[in-house]
mmCIF file of C-alpha atoms in Angstrom:
data_model
loop_
_atom_site.group_PDB
_atom_site.id
_atom_site.type_symbol
_atom_site.label_atom_id
_atom_site.label_comp_id
_atom_site.label_asym_id
_atom_site.label_seq_id
_atom_site.Cartn_x
_atom_site.Cartn_y
_atom_site.Cartn_z
ATOM 1 C CA UNK A 284 -49.653 48.611 -112.210
ATOM 2 C CA UNK A 285 -52.526 49.919 -110.391
ATOM 3 C CA UNK A 286 -53.100 53.870 -111.128
ATOM 4 C CA UNK A 287 -55.470 54.246 -108.286
ATOM 5 C CA UNK A 288 -55.143 57.681 -106.544
ATOM 6 C CA UNK A 289 -53.214 58.032 -103.562
ATOM 7 C CA UNK A 290 -55.323 58.461 -100.356
ATOM 8 C CA UNK A 291 -58.416 57.689 -102.320
ATOM 9 C CA UNK A 292 -60.641 55.259 -100.063
ATOM 10 C CA UNK A 293 -60.710 51.742 -101.298
ATOM 11 C CA UNK A 294 -64.348 50.345 -102.010
ATOM 12 C CA UNK A 295 -64.943 46.428 -102.672
ATOM 13 C CA UNK A 296 -65.456 45.641 -106.268
ATOM 14 C CA UNK A 297 -68.045 42.849 -105.372
ATOM 15 C CA UNK A 298 -69.475 41.703 -101.898
ATOM 16 C CA UNK A 299 -68.509 38.339 -102.881
ATOM 17 C CA UNK A 300 -65.372 38.908 -104.831
ATOM 18 C CA UNK A 301 -62.665 36.721 -103.638
ATOM 19 C CA UNK A 302 -59.970 37.518 -106.466
ATOM 20 C CA UNK A 303 -57.824 40.405 -106.399
ATOM 21 C CA UNK A 304 -58.488 43.179 -108.695
ATOM 22 C CA UNK A 305 -56.586 42.799 -112.115
ATOM 23 C CA UNK A 306 -55.376 39.106 -110.813
ATOM 24 C CA UNK A 307 -58.135 37.261 -112.549
ATOM 25 C CA UNK A 308 -57.257 36.817 -116.149
ATOM 26 C CA UNK A 309 -54.992 34.215 -118.046
ATOM 27 C CA UNK A 310 -53.726 35.339 -121.258
ATOM 28 C CA UNK A 311 -52.853 31.845 -122.254
ATOM 29 C CA UNK A 312 -56.585 30.898 -122.568
ATOM 30 C CA UNK A 313 -58.866 31.874 -125.721
ATOM 31 C CA UNK A 314 -61.427 33.024 -123.356
ATOM 32 C CA UNK A 315 -61.147 33.155 -119.533
ATOM 33 C CA UNK A 316 -64.674 34.777 -119.027
ATOM 34 C CA UNK A 317 -66.809 33.773 -121.860
ATOM 35 C CA UNK A 318 -70.003 34.267 -120.042
ATOM 36 C CA UNK A 319 -68.565 38.122 -119.059
ATOM 37 C CA UNK A 320 -67.952 38.463 -122.755
ATOM 38 C CA UNK A 321 -71.588 37.435 -123.572
ATOM 39 C CA UNK A 322 -73.211 39.684 -121.225
ATOM 40 C CA UNK A 323 -70.855 42.522 -122.133
ATOM 41 C CA UNK A 324 -72.095 42.186 -125.908
ATOM 42 C CA UNK A 325 -75.700 40.979 -125.331
ATOM 43 C CA UNK A 326 -77.388 43.827 -123.603
ATOM 44 C CA UNK A 327 -76.085 46.497 -125.981
ATOM 45 C CA UNK A 328 -76.445 44.549 -128.920
ATOM 46 C CA UNK A 329 -80.030 43.597 -127.830
ATOM 47 C CA UNK A 330 -80.924 47.436 -127.133
ATOM 48 C CA UNK A 331 -79.938 48.216 -130.855
ATOM 49 C CA UNK A 332 -81.765 45.117 -132.326
ATOM 50 C CA UNK A 333 -84.956 46.187 -130.230
ATOM 51 C CA UNK A 334 -84.633 49.735 -131.342
ATOM 52 C CA UNK A 335 -84.496 48.831 -135.006
ATOM 53 C CA UNK A 336 -87.265 46.319 -134.919
ATOM 54 C CA UNK A 337 -89.572 47.353 -132.360
ATOM 55 C CA UNK A 338 -91.904 49.038 -134.600
ATOM 56 C CA UNK A 339 -92.482 45.797 -136.698
ATOM 57 C CA UNK A 340 -93.723 44.047 -133.200
ATOM 58 C CA UNK A 341 -95.477 46.728 -131.182
ATOM 59 C CA UNK A 342 -96.904 50.255 -132.164
ATOM 60 C CA UNK A 343 -96.674 51.157 -128.475
ATOM 61 C CA UNK A 344 -93.779 53.845 -128.125
ATOM 62 C CA UNK A 345 -93.696 53.651 -124.447
ATOM 63 C CA UNK A 346 -93.337 50.078 -124.456
ATOM 64 C CA UNK A 347 -90.520 50.139 -126.811
ATOM 65 C CA UNK A 348 -88.970 53.089 -125.322
ATOM 66 C CA UNK A 349 -89.066 51.329 -121.630
ATOM 67 C CA UNK A 350 -87.610 48.010 -123.161
ATOM 68 C CA UNK A 351 -84.615 49.605 -124.639
ATOM 69 C CA UNK A 352 -83.816 51.814 -121.602
ATOM 70 C CA UNK A 353 -83.830 48.701 -119.380
ATOM 71 C CA UNK A 354 -81.269 46.909 -121.804
ATOM 72 C CA UNK A 355 -79.205 50.089 -121.753
ATOM 73 C CA UNK A 356 -79.473 50.575 -118.024
ATOM 74 C CA UNK A 357 -78.430 46.692 -117.812
ATOM 75 C CA UNK A 358 -75.533 47.332 -120.384
ATOM 76 C CA UNK A 359 -74.282 50.336 -118.383
ATOM 77 C CA UNK A 360 -74.253 48.501 -115.201
ATOM 78 C CA UNK A 361 -72.704 45.315 -116.482
ATOM 79 C CA UNK A 362 -69.885 47.035 -118.483
ATOM 80 C CA UNK A 363 -68.910 49.513 -115.804
ATOM 81 C CA UNK A 364 -69.025 46.984 -112.824
ATOM 82 C CA UNK A 365 -68.124 43.678 -114.240
ATOM 83 C CA UNK A 366 -66.804 43.243 -117.788
ATOM 84 C CA UNK A 367 -64.319 46.202 -117.446
ATOM 85 C CA UNK A 368 -62.638 44.977 -114.508
ATOM 86 C CA UNK A 369 -62.471 41.220 -115.545
ATOM 87 C CA UNK A 370 -62.057 41.431 -119.244
ATOM 88 C CA UNK A 371 -59.309 44.646 -119.366
ATOM 89 C CA UNK A 372 -58.303 45.329 -115.592
ATOM 90 C CA UNK A 373 -59.938 48.724 -115.746
ATOM 91 C CA UNK A 374 -62.302 50.271 -113.401
ATOM 92 C CA UNK A 375 -63.792 53.589 -112.775
ATOM 93 C CA UNK A 376 -65.798 55.160 -110.034
ATOM 94 C CA UNK A 377 -66.943 58.138 -108.016
ATOM 95 C CA UNK A 378 -67.154 59.021 -104.575
ATOM 96 C CA UNK A 379 -67.901 62.211 -102.299
ATOM 97 C CA UNK A 380 -65.602 63.229 -99.775
ATOM 98 C CA UNK A 381 -66.388 64.769 -96.071
ATOM 99 C CA UNK A 382 -66.615 68.242 -97.611
ATOM 100 C CA UNK A 383 -69.369 66.950 -100.137
ATOM 101 C CA UNK A 384 -67.116 67.073 -102.953
ATOM 102 C CA UNK A 385 -67.399 64.483 -106.009
ATOM 103 C CA UNK A 386 -64.183 62.822 -107.095
ATOM 104 C CA UNK A 387 -63.605 60.436 -110.246
ATOM 105 C CA UNK A 388 -61.321 57.764 -109.738
ATOM 106 C CA UNK A 389 -59.819 55.905 -112.774
ATOM 107 C CA UNK A 390 -57.923 52.609 -112.347
ATOM 108 C CA UNK A 391 -55.942 50.560 -114.674
ATOM 109 C CA UNK A 392 -54.041 47.010 -113.619
ATOM 110 C CA UNK A 393 -53.609 45.162 -117.053
ATOM 111 C CA UNK A 394 -50.924 42.890 -116.113
ATOM 112 C CA UNK A 395 -52.567 39.707 -117.402
ATOM 113 C CA UNK A 396 -55.344 40.670 -119.738
ATOM 114 C CA UNK A 397 -56.592 38.265 -122.200
ATOM 115 C CA UNK A 398 -56.047 39.599 -125.967
ATOM 116 C CA UNK A 399 -59.331 37.922 -127.308
ATOM 117 C CA UNK A 400 -61.328 39.401 -124.557
ATOM 118 C CA UNK A 401 -59.808 42.831 -125.021
ATOM 119 C CA UNK A 402 -60.444 43.104 -128.554
ATOM 120 C CA UNK A 403 -64.168 41.784 -128.062
ATOM 121 C CA UNK A 404 -64.469 44.588 -124.919
ATOM 122 C CA UNK A 405 -63.131 47.746 -126.899
ATOM 123 C CA UNK A 406 -64.921 46.731 -130.158
ATOM 124 C CA UNK A 407 -68.259 46.688 -128.304
ATOM 125 C CA UNK A 408 -67.457 49.599 -126.210
ATOM 126 C CA UNK A 409 -66.478 51.922 -129.676
ATOM 127 C CA UNK A 410 -68.878 50.294 -132.027
ATOM 128 C CA UNK A 411 -72.287 50.784 -130.181
ATOM 129 C CA UNK A 412 -71.857 54.457 -129.713
ATOM 130 C CA UNK A 413 -71.160 54.861 -133.527
ATOM 131 C CA UNK A 414 -74.412 53.047 -134.140
ATOM 132 C CA UNK A 415 -76.320 55.051 -132.051
ATOM 133 C CA UNK A 416 -74.650 58.423 -133.709
ATOM 134 C CA UNK A 417 -75.941 57.135 -136.823
ATOM 135 C CA UNK A 418 -79.361 56.677 -135.469
ATOM 136 C CA UNK A 419 -79.123 60.290 -133.991
ATOM 137 C CA UNK A 420 -78.446 61.679 -137.411
ATOM 138 C CA UNK A 421 -81.369 59.735 -138.954
ATOM 139 C CA UNK A 422 -83.666 60.888 -136.140
ATOM 140 C CA UNK A 423 -82.395 64.447 -136.554
ATOM 141 C CA UNK A 424 -83.130 64.426 -140.547
ATOM 142 C CA UNK A 425 -86.317 62.379 -140.183
ATOM 143 C CA UNK A 426 -87.420 65.068 -137.286
ATOM 144 C CA UNK A 427 -88.405 62.015 -135.027
ATOM 145 C CA UNK A 428 -88.172 63.778 -131.940
ATOM 146 C CA UNK A 429 -89.444 61.260 -129.432
ATOM 147 C CA UNK A 430 -86.853 58.532 -130.812
ATOM 148 C CA UNK A 431 -84.334 61.232 -130.742
ATOM 149 C CA UNK A 432 -84.825 61.303 -127.116
ATOM 150 C CA UNK A 433 -84.118 57.850 -126.574
ATOM 151 C CA UNK A 434 -80.881 57.727 -128.849
ATOM 152 C CA UNK A 435 -79.640 60.514 -126.628
ATOM 153 C CA UNK A 436 -80.052 58.527 -123.408
ATOM 154 C CA UNK A 437 -78.378 55.773 -125.332
ATOM 155 C CA UNK A 438 -75.356 58.059 -126.349
ATOM 156 C CA UNK A 439 -75.071 59.241 -122.980
ATOM 157 C CA UNK A 440 -74.912 55.880 -121.312
ATOM 158 C CA UNK A 441 -72.539 54.362 -123.855
ATOM 159 C CA UNK A 442 -70.637 57.564 -124.048
ATOM 160 C CA UNK A 443 -70.156 57.597 -120.234
ATOM 161 C CA UNK A 444 -68.539 53.916 -120.146
ATOM 162 C CA UNK A 445 -66.464 54.608 -123.173
ATOM 163 C CA UNK A 446 -64.986 57.810 -121.987
ATOM 164 C CA UNK A 447 -64.504 56.268 -118.293
ATOM 165 C CA UNK A 448 -62.481 53.339 -119.994
ATOM 166 C CA UNK A 449 -60.454 55.434 -122.224
ATOM 167 C CA UNK A 450 -59.628 57.728 -119.395
ATOM 168 C CA UNK A 451 -58.579 54.525 -117.317
ATOM 169 C CA UNK A 452 -56.365 53.277 -120.294
ATOM 170 C CA UNK A 453 -54.395 56.438 -121.362
ATOM 171 C CA UNK A 454 -55.351 58.670 -118.612
ATOM 172 C CA UNK A 455 -52.323 57.781 -116.308
ATOM 173 C CA UNK A 456 -49.549 57.791 -119.317
ATOM 174 C CA UNK A 457 -51.029 61.415 -120.062
ATOM 175 C CA UNK A 458 -50.570 62.496 -116.458
ATOM 176 C CA UNK A 459 -47.172 60.832 -116.073
ATOM 177 C CA UNK A 460 -46.036 62.436 -119.166
ATOM 178 C CA UNK A 461 -47.458 66.051 -118.102
ATOM 179 C CA UNK A 462 -45.578 65.394 -114.294
ATOM 180 C CA UNK A 463 -42.194 64.495 -116.285
ATOM 181 C CA UNK A 464 -42.646 67.881 -118.601
ATOM 182 C CA UNK A 465 -43.365 69.969 -115.574
ATOM 183 C CA UNK A 466 -40.599 68.496 -113.611
ATOM 184 C CA UNK A 467 -38.114 69.315 -116.171
ATOM 185 C CA UNK A 468 -39.346 72.567 -116.690
ATOM 186 C CA UNK A 469 -38.983 73.480 -113.210
ATOM 187 C CA UNK A 470 -35.597 72.157 -113.165
ATOM 188 C CA UNK A 471 -34.404 74.351 -116.108
ATOM 189 C CA UNK A 472 -35.846 77.457 -114.523
ATOM 190 C CA UNK A 473 -34.286 76.768 -111.138
ATOM 191 C CA UNK A 474 -30.864 76.278 -112.920
ATOM 192 C CA UNK A 475 -31.292 79.187 -115.259
ATOM 193 C CA UNK A 476 -32.127 81.594 -112.102
ATOM 194 C CA UNK A 477 -29.241 79.886 -110.105
ATOM 195 C CA UNK A 478 -26.906 80.742 -112.951
ATOM 196 C CA UNK A 479 -28.224 84.271 -113.598
ATOM 197 C CA UNK A 480 -28.692 85.779 -110.184
ATOM 198 C CA UNK A 481 -25.970 83.588 -108.268
ATOM 199 C CA UNK A 482 -24.223 86.051 -105.823
ATOM 200 C CA UNK A 483 -20.240 86.292 -106.169
ATOM 201 C CA UNK A 484 -18.287 84.591 -103.335
ATOM 202 C CA UNK A 485 -16.673 87.328 -101.179
ATOM 203 C CA UNK A 486 -12.618 87.429 -101.491
ATOM 204 C CA UNK A 487 -10.663 85.619 -98.991
ATOM 205 C CA UNK A 488 -8.046 87.368 -96.916
ATOM 206 C CA UNK A 489 -5.129 85.953 -95.593
ATOM 207 C CA UNK A 490 -3.747 86.432 -92.005
ATOM 208 C CA UNK A 491 -0.431 88.746 -92.420
ATOM 209 C CA UNK A 492 1.733 88.322 -89.128
ATOM 210 C CA UNK A 493 3.884 91.369 -87.828
ATOM 211 C CA UNK A 494 7.589 90.472 -86.955
#
């Protein structure tokens, strides 16, 4: 079921996209999108590897900083715009209305999600921010403030995708439960008010005839 917000303008997923959103997957295959899985993991994995090994190959902080940022940016764009839609049937995006207000949209259509691809998607999405959190602690106690800036950027980019897709997956269910609870409370209050403040019915008077 697509949980897109009613009234929200729909935008094309990709200019050359000929497959409907959420209808791309076939759960019977081991991997439906092997190349997408590869690029989902390679950019964020490469960013971590380069961060760990950059001091062995170069003494230039600027070169290492730029290379890691490029990998993180490529990962953010790939995960947000491609792998989330194709691997797990989720998508989050933002638009600005005519009044200049920014709105966030979280969509979910997980009818035929491949289990293997979904498992790898969530593993990479959750594991990498945990690794960067460990790097942050190391930089904090090691007083490596210039590297801490890079780690904070990585946490921001990785965390944004993690929050967006968690919101896509669980947000609709939470909203439904909240709406159901509010509806039940409203009905109970209305019934209680009707019972307590109901007006008594006026007595009926019969017509008496005169003989």
